Coordinates of C-alpha atoms in Angstrom, one line a residue:
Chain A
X726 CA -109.9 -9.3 116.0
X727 CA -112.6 -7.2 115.6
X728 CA -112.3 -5.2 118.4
X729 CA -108.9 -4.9 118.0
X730 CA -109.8 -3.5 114.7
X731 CA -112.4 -0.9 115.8
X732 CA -110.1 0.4 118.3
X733 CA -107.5 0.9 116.0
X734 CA -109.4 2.5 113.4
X735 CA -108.6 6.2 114.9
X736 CA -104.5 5.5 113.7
X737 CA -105.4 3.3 111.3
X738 CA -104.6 5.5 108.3
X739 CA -101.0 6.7 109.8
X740 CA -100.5 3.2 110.6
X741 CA -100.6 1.8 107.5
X742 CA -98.7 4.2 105.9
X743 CA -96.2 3.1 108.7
X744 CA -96.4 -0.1 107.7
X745 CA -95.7 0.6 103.9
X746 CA -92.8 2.3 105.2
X747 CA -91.4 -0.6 107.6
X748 CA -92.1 -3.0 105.0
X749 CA -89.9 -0.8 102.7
X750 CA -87.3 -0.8 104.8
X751 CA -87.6 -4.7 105.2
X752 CA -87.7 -5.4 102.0
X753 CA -85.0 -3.7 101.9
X754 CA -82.8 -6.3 103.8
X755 CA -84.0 -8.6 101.6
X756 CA -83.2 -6.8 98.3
X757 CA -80.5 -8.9 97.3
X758 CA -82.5 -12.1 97.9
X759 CA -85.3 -10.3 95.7
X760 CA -82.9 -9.5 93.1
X761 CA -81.9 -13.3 92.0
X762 CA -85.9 -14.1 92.6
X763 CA -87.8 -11.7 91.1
X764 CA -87.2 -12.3 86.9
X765 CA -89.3 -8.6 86.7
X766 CA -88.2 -6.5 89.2
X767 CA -91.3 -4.9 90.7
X768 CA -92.4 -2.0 92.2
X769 CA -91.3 -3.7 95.1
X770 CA -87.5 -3.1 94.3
X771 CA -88.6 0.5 93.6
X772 CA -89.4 0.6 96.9
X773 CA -86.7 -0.9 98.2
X774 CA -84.5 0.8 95.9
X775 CA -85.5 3.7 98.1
X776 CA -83.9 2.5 101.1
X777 CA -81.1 1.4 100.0
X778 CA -79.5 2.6 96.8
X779 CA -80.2 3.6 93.3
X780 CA -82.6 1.4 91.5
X781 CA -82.5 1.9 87.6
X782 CA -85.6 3.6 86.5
X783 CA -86.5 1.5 83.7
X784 CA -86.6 -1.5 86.5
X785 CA -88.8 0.9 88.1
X786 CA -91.2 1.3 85.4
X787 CA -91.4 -2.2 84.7
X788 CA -92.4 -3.0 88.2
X789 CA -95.5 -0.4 87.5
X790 CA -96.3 -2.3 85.0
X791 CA -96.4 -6.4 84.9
X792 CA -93.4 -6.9 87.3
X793 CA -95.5 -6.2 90.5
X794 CA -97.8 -9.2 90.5
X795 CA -94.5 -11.5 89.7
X796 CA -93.0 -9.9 92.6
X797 CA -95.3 -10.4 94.9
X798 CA -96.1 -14.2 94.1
X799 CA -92.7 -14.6 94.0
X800 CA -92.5 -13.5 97.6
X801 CA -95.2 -15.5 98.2
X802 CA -93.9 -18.4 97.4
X803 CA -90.7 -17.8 98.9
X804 CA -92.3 -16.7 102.2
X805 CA -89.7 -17.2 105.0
X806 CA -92.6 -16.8 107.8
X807 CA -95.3 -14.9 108.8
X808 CA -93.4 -11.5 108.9
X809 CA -92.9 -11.7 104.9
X810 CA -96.2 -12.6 104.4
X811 CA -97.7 -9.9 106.3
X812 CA -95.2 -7.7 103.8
X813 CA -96.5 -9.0 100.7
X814 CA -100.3 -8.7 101.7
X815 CA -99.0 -5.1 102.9
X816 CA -97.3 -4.9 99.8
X817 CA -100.5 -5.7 97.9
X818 CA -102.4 -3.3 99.9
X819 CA -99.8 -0.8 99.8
X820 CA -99.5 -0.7 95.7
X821 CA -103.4 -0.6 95.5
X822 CA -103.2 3.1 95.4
X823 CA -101.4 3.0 92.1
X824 CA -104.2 1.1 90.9
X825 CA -107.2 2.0 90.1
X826 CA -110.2 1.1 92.1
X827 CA -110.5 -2.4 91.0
X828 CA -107.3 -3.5 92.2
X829 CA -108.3 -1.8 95.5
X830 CA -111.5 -4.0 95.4
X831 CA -109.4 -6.8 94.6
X832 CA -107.3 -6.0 97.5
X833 CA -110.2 -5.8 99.7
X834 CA -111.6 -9.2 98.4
X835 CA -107.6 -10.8 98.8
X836 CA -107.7 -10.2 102.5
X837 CA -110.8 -11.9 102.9
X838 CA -109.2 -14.8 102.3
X839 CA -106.1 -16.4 103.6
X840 CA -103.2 -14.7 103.2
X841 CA -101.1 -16.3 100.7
X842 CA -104.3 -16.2 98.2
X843 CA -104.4 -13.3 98.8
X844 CA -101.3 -11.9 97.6
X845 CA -101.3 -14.4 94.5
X846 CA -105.1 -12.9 94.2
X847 CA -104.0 -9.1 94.3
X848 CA -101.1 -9.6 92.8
X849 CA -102.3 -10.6 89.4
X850 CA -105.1 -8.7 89.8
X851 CA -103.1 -5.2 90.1
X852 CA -101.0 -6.5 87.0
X853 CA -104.0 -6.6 85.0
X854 CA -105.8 -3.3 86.3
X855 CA -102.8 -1.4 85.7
X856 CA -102.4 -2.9 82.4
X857 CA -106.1 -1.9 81.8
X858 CA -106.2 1.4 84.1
X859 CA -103.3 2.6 82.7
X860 CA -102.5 6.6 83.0
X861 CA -104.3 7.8 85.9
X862 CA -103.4 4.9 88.5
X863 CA -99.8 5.1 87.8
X864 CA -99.8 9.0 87.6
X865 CA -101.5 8.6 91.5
X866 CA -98.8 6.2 92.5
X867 CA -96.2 9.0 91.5
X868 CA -98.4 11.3 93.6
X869 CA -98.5 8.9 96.6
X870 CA -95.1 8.1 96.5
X871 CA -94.0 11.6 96.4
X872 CA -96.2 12.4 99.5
X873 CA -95.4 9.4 101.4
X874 CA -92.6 11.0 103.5
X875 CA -95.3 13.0 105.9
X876 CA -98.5 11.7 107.3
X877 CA -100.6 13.1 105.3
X878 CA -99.5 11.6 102.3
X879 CA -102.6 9.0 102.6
X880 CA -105.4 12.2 103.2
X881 CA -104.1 13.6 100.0
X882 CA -104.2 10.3 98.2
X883 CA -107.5 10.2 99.5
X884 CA -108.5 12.9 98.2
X885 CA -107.5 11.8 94.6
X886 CA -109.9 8.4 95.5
X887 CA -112.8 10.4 96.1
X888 CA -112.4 12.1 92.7
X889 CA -112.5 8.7 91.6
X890 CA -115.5 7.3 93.8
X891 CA -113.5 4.7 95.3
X892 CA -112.7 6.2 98.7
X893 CA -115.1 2.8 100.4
X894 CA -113.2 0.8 98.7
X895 CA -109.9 1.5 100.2
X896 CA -111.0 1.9 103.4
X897 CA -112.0 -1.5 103.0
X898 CA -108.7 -2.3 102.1
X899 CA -107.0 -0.3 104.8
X900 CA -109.5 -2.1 107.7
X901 CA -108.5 -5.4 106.1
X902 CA -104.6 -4.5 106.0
X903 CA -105.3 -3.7 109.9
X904 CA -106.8 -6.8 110.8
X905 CA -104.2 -8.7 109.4
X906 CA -101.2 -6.4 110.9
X907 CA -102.8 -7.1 114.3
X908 CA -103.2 -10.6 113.8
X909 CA -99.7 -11.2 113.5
X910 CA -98.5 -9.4 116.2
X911 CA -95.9 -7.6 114.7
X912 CA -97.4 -3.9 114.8
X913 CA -95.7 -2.5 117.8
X914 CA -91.8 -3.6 116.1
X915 CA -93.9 -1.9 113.1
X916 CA -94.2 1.1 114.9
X917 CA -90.8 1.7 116.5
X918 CA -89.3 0.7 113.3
X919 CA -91.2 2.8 111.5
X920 CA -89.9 5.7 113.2
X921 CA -86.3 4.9 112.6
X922 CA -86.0 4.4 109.1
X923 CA -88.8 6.9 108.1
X924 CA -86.6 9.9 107.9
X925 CA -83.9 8.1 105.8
X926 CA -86.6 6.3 104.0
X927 CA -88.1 10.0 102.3
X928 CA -84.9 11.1 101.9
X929 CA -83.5 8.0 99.8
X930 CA -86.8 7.8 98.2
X931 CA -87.5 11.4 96.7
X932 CA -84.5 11.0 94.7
X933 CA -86.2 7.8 92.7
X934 CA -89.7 8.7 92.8
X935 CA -89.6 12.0 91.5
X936 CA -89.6 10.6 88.0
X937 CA -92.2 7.5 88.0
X938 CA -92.2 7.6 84.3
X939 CA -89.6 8.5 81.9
X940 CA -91.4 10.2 78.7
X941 CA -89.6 7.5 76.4
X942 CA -90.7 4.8 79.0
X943 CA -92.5 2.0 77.0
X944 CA -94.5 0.8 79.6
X945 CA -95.4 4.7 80.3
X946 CA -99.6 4.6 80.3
X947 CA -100.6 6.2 77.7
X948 CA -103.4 8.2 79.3
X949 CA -100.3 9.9 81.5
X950 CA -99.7 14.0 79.8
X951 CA -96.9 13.7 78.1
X952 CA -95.0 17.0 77.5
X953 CA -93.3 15.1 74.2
X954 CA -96.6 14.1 72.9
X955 CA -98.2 17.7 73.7
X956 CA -94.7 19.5 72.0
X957 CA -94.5 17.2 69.4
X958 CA -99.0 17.3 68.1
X959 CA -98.8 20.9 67.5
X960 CA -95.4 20.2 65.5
X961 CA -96.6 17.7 63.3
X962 CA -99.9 19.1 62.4
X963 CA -97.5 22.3 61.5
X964 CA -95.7 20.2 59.3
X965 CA -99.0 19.1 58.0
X966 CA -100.7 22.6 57.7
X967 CA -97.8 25.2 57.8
X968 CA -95.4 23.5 55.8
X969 CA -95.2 26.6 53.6
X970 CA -96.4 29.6 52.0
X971 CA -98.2 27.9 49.3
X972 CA -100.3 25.3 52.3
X973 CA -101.1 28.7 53.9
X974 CA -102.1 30.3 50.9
X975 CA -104.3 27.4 50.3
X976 CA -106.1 27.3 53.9
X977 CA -107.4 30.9 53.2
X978 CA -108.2 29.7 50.2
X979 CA -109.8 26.7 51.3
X980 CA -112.2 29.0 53.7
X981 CA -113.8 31.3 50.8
X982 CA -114.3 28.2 48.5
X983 CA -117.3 26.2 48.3
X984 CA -118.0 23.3 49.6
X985 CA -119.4 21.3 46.4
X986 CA -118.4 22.3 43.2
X987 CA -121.2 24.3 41.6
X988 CA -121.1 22.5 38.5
X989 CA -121.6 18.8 39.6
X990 CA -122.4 19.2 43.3
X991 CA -119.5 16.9 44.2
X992 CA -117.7 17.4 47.4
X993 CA -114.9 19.7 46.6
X994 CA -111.8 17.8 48.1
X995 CA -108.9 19.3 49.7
X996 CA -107.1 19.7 45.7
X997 CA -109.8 20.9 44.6
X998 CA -110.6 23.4 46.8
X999 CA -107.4 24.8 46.7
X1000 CA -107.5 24.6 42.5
X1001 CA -107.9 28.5 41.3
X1002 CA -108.4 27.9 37.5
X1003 CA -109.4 31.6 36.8
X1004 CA -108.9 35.0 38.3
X1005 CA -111.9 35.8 38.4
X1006 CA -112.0 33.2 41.2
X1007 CA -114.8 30.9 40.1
X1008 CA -113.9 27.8 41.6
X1009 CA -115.2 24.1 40.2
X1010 CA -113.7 20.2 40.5
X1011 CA -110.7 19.1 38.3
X1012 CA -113.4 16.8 36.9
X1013 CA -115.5 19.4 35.7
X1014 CA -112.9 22.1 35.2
X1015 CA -111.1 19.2 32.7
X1016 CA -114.5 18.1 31.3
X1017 CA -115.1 22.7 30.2
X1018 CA -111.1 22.9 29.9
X1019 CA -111.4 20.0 26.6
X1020 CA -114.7 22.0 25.3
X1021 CA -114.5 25.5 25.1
X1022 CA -112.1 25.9 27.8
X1023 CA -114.1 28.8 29.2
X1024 CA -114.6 29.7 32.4
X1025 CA -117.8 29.1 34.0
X1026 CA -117.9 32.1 36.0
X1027 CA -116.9 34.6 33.6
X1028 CA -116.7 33.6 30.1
X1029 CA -113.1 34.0 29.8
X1030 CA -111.0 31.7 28.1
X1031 CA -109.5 29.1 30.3
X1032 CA -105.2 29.8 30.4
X1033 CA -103.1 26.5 29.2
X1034 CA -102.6 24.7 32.0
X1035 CA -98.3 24.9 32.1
X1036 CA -98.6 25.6 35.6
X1037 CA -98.5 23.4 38.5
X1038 CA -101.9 23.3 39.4
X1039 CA -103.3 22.7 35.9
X1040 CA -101.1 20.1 35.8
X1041 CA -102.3 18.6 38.7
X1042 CA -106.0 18.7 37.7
X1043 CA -104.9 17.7 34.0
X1044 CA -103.0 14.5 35.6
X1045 CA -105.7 13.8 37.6
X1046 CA -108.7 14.6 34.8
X1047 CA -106.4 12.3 33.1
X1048 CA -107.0 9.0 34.9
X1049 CA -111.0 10.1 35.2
X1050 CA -110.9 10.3 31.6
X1051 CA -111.1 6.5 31.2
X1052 CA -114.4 7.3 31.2
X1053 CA -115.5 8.3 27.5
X1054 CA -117.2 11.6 27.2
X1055 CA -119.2 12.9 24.1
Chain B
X1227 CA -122.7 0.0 21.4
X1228 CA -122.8 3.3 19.4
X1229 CA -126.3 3.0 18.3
X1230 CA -127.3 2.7 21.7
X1231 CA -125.6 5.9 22.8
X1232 CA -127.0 7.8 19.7
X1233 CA -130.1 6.2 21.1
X1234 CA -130.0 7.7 24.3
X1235 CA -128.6 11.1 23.2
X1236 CA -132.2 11.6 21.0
X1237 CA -134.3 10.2 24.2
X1238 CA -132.9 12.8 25.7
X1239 CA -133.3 15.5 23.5
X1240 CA -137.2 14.4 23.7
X1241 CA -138.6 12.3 26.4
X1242 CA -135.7 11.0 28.9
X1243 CA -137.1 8.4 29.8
X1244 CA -136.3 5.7 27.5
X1245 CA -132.5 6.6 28.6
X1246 CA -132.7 5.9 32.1
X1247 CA -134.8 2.9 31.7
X1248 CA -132.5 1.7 29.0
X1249 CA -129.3 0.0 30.2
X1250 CA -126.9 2.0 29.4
X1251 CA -123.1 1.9 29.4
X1252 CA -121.5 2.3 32.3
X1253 CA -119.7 5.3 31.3
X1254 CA -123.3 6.9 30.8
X1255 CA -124.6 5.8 34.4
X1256 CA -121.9 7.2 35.9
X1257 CA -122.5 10.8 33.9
X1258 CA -126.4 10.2 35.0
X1259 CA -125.7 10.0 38.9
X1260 CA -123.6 12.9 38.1
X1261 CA -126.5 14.6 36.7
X1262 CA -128.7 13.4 38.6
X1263 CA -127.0 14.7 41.7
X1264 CA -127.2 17.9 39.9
X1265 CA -130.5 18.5 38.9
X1266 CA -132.1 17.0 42.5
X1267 CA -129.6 19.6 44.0
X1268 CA -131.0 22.2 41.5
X1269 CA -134.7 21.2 42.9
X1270 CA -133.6 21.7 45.9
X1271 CA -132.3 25.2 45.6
X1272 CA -135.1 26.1 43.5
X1273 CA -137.7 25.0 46.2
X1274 CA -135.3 26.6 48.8
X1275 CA -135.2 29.9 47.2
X1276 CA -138.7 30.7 47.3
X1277 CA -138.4 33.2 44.3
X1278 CA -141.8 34.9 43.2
X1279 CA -142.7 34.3 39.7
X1280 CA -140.5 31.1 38.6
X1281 CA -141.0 27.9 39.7
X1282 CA -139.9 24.5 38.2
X1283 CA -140.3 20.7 39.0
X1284 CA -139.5 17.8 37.5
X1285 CA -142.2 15.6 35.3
X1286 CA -143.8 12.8 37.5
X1287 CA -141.1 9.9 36.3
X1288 CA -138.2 11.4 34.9
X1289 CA -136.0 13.9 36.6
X1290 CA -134.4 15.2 33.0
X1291 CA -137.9 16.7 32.0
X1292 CA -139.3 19.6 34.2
X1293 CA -142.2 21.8 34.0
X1294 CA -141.3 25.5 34.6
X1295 CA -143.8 28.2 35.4
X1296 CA -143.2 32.0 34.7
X1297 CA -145.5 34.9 35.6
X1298 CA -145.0 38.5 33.9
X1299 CA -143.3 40.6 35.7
X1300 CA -145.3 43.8 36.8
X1301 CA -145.1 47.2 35.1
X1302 CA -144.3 44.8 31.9
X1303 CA -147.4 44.2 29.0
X1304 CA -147.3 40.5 30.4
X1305 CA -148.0 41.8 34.1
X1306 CA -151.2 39.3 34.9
X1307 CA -150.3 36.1 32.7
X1308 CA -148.4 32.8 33.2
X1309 CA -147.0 31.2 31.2
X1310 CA -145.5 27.1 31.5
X1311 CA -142.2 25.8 30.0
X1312 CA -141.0 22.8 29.3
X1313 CA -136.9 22.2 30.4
X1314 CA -135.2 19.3 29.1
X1315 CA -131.5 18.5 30.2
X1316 CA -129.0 16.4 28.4
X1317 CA -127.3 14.1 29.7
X1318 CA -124.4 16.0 29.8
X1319 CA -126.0 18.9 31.6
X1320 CA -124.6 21.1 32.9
X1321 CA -122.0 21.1 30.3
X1322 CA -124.6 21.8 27.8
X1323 CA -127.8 23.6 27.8
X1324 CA -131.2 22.3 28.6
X1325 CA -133.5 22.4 26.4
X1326 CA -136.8 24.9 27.0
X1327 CA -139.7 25.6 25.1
X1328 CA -142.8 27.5 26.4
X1329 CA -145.6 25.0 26.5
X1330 CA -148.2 28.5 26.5
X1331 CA -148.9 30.2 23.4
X1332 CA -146.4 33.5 23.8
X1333 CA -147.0 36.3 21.8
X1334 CA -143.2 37.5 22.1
X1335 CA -140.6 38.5 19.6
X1336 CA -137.8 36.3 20.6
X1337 CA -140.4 33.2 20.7
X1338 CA -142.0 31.2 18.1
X1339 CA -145.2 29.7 17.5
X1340 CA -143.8 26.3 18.7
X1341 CA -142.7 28.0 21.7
X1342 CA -139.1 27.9 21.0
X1343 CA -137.1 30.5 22.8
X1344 CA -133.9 32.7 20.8
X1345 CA -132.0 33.4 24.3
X1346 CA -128.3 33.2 23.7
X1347 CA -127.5 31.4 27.3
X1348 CA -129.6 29.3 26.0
X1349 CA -127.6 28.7 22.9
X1350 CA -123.5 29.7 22.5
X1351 CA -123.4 32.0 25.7
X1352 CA -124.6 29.0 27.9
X1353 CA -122.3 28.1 31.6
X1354 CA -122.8 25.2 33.5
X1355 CA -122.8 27.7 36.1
X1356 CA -126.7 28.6 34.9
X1357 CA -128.8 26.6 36.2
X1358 CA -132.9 26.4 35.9
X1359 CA -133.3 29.4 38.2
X1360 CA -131.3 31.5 36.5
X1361 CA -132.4 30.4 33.4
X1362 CA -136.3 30.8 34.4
X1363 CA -135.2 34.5 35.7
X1364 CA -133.4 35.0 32.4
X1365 CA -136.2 34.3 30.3
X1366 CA -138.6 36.2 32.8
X1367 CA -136.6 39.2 32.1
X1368 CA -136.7 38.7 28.7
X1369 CA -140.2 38.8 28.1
X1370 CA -139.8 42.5 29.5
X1371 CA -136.9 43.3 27.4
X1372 CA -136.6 41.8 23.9
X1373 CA -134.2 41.8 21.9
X1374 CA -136.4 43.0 18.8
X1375 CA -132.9 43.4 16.3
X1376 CA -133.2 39.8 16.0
X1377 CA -137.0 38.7 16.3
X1378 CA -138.4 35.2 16.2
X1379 CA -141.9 36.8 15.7
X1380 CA -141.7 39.6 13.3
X1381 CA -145.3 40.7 14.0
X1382 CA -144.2 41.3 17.8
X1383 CA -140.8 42.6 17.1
X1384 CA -143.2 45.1 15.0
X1385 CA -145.5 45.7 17.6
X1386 CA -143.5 46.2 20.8
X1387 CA -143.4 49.6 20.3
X1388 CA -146.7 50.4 21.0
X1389 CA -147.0 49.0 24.5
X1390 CA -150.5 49.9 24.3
X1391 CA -151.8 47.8 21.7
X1392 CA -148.9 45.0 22.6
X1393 CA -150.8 44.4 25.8
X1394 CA -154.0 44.5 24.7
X1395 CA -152.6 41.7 21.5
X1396 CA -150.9 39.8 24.6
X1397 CA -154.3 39.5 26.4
X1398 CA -156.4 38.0 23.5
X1399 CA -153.6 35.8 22.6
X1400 CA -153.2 34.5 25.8
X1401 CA -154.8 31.2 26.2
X1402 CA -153.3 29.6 30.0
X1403 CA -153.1 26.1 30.0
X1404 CA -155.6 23.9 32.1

């Protein structure tokens, strides 16, 4: 097994992403099978959605998300022979990518064992990496999946697994996957298989993966960009600071005024700071501003008598002098 | 209740520190933090400032009494002497003015023989935007430029016209504190 293994280790990248794609097109026969079996219908069905027809997207998503590791136990369990097993350890190996390392590791780990373990194993453990993971592993699936019609789609996920250190890892995985391919026999019907469905299998399969994620998905990782999130943050906080002439008015405002009012060297909060009692644009809390307004009502700054506060902002501070004034005062 | 607040309002007029140690009303506590914050942010501005000729710090245990010092400014008959103050705030300072004596004998016309000081911010033209650097500045400047129309001291309202023998009256009056 071993040397079976070494010497394939030149292919062993464009085999396997063979493999995933004869194990699409397998699963593919078996879709309706899956269908009544599999309560969350997993990535799996994505993939064999690909094949065969259109696959609703929010089935899609849910298989990203929890529905993968169901799937693939349920296959497990339901294991006709050795061919299926093979697929679902394939399977396992094959959704790694959309993982993040640990599932990979996981995956690695799985194959040590015996097989069905081992799909049970990396099964539940890609459902709770991605569930933890989150953004980027899904956002590489979409990636992988896009890129899985030519050869190099497994160079270029590469690449993204270096950025994330965890290129050993699936190499690991990949020799693994390879050992167990050969072991059953089965890679040479892999091969000649391969070849006839790939062509149909990018076609059919560009249309579904092309959108991984809906925006509005609920399962959608929140670490993915989200153009609704980035269109809708600069909307709010204009709501928040733009609202209108009299918020901008304030914000200028806010930028010449102190921090602490100068009479009690209190933290001048956002009211306050945009509370102009005078003209002559000495600025002070609506505690202290209340506290002068009830004396001698003069300004601070300049002497001048205080106006009556009919306007809104003197009404403001009065209102809210008002419920400080519990407090007696001299 | 009341007597205690009348209580605390004479401590503070003289020593302060009966009406911190005191317990006092909430109400009062909460316009002694307030004060508090002010006068410690005062000190620090004060020390910050590094103004020549003025400085001020608060007495050893009570942060409402300080002891200012003020040198005469040059070119002026008090050019060479020093002169300590005593500032007392309320306990509604800012709002209201502190209180400040000169603790040194000052032949002036706008100060007394107990040291009390006729300086209108001091009195109706005070703002809680003064504080005790503006206020030691203030009455810096004022031992150059008296207001003689309404003297304290009648001898040096009379005098301050002859610089001359002003200075000279300054320099044997002038007895610095240990």
């Amino acid at each position: 097994m071993d040397v079976i293994s070494n010497s394939k280790d030149a292919n062993k990248k464009k085999r396997v992403n063979r493999s995933a794609k004869l194990k699409q097109s397998k699963l593919d026969v078996r879709r309706e099978q899956w269908l009544s079996q599999v309560k969350n219908k997993g990535s799996k069905e994505e993939n064999k959605g690909g094949v065969g027809a259109k696959v609703p997207v929010s089935d899609m998503h849910e298989g990203n998300e929890g529905g993968r590791g169901v799937a693939i136990a349920k296959l497990v369990i339901s294991a006709v022979g050795e061919e299926n097993e093979n697929e679902g350890l394939l399977m396992s190996d094959w959704d790694s990518p959309s993982n993040s390392p640990t599932s990979n590791m996981s995956c690695s780990l799985a194959s040590n064992m015996s097989n069905r373990s081992v799909i049970n194993f990396a099964g539940s453990s890609c459902r709770s990496s991605t569930s933890s993971s989150g953004g980027c592993g899904c956002f590489y699936s979409d990636m992988t999946e896009e890129d899985d019609g030519d050869d190099g789609c497994l160079d270029d996920w590469e690449a993204i697994a270096d950025a994330l250190a965890a290129e050993d890892v699936k190499n690991e995985c990949e020799n693994k996957t390879d050992e167990n391919e050969n072991e059953n026999g089965v890679e040479m019907s892999f091969e000649s298989e391969t070849e006839r469905v790939k062509e149909g299998v990018v076609e059919d399969r560009e249309k579904v993966n092309c959108r991984a994620w809906r925006p509005d998905d609920a399962y959608r990782p929140q670490g993915l960009p989200n153009l609704l999130k980035q269109n809708s943050f600069p909307m709010n906080s204009d709501r928040h600071y733009g609202g209108g002439t009299v918020w901008g008015f304030k914000n200028v405002g806010m930028s010449l005024a102190p921090l602490t009012c100068p009479i009690c060297c209190e933290d001048l909060d956002l009211t306050d700071s945009s509370f102009l009692p005078c003209p002559c644009g000495y600025r002070l809390c609506l505690f202290c501003y209340k506290r002068i307004f009830e004396d001698n009502g003069r300004c601070p700054g300049c002497r001048k008598q205080y106006e009556q506060p009919d306007q809104g902002n003197a009404n403001a501070a009065l209102k809210l002098a008002r419920s400080y004034s519990m407090i007696p005062r001299r | 209740m009341s007597t205690t607040m009348n209580n605390n309002q004479d401590n503070t007029s003289n020593t302060t520190t009966s009406s911190i140690k005191q317990p006092l009303q909430s109400a009062r506590s909460v316009d002694t933090q307030s004060v508090l914050k002010r006068l410690q942010s005062e000190l620090m501005a004060l020390m910050m400032s590094g103004d020549s000729g003025i400085s001020a710090f608060p007495e050893e245990d009570n942060i409402f009494c300080w002891k200012g010092t003020i040198s005469g400014s040059k070119d002026t008959v008090f050019e060479g002497t020093e002169y300590k103050l005593s500032l007392s705030f309320p306990n509604d300072y800012p709002f209201k003015p502190p209180k400040v004596k000169f603790e040194t004998g000052c032949f002036h016309p706008n100060v007394d023989v107990f040291g009390t000081i006729c300086l209108d911010i001091l009195q109706d033209k005070w703002s809680s935007a003064y504080d005790v650097r503006t206020i030691l500045i203030s009455i810096q400047s004022l031992l150059g430029e008296p207001n003689t129309s309404s003297p304290l001291n009648n001898q040096a309202a009379a005098l301050w016209s002859n610089q001359e023998e002003y200075r000279k009256m300054v320099q044997k009056l002038y007895k610095p504190v240990a």
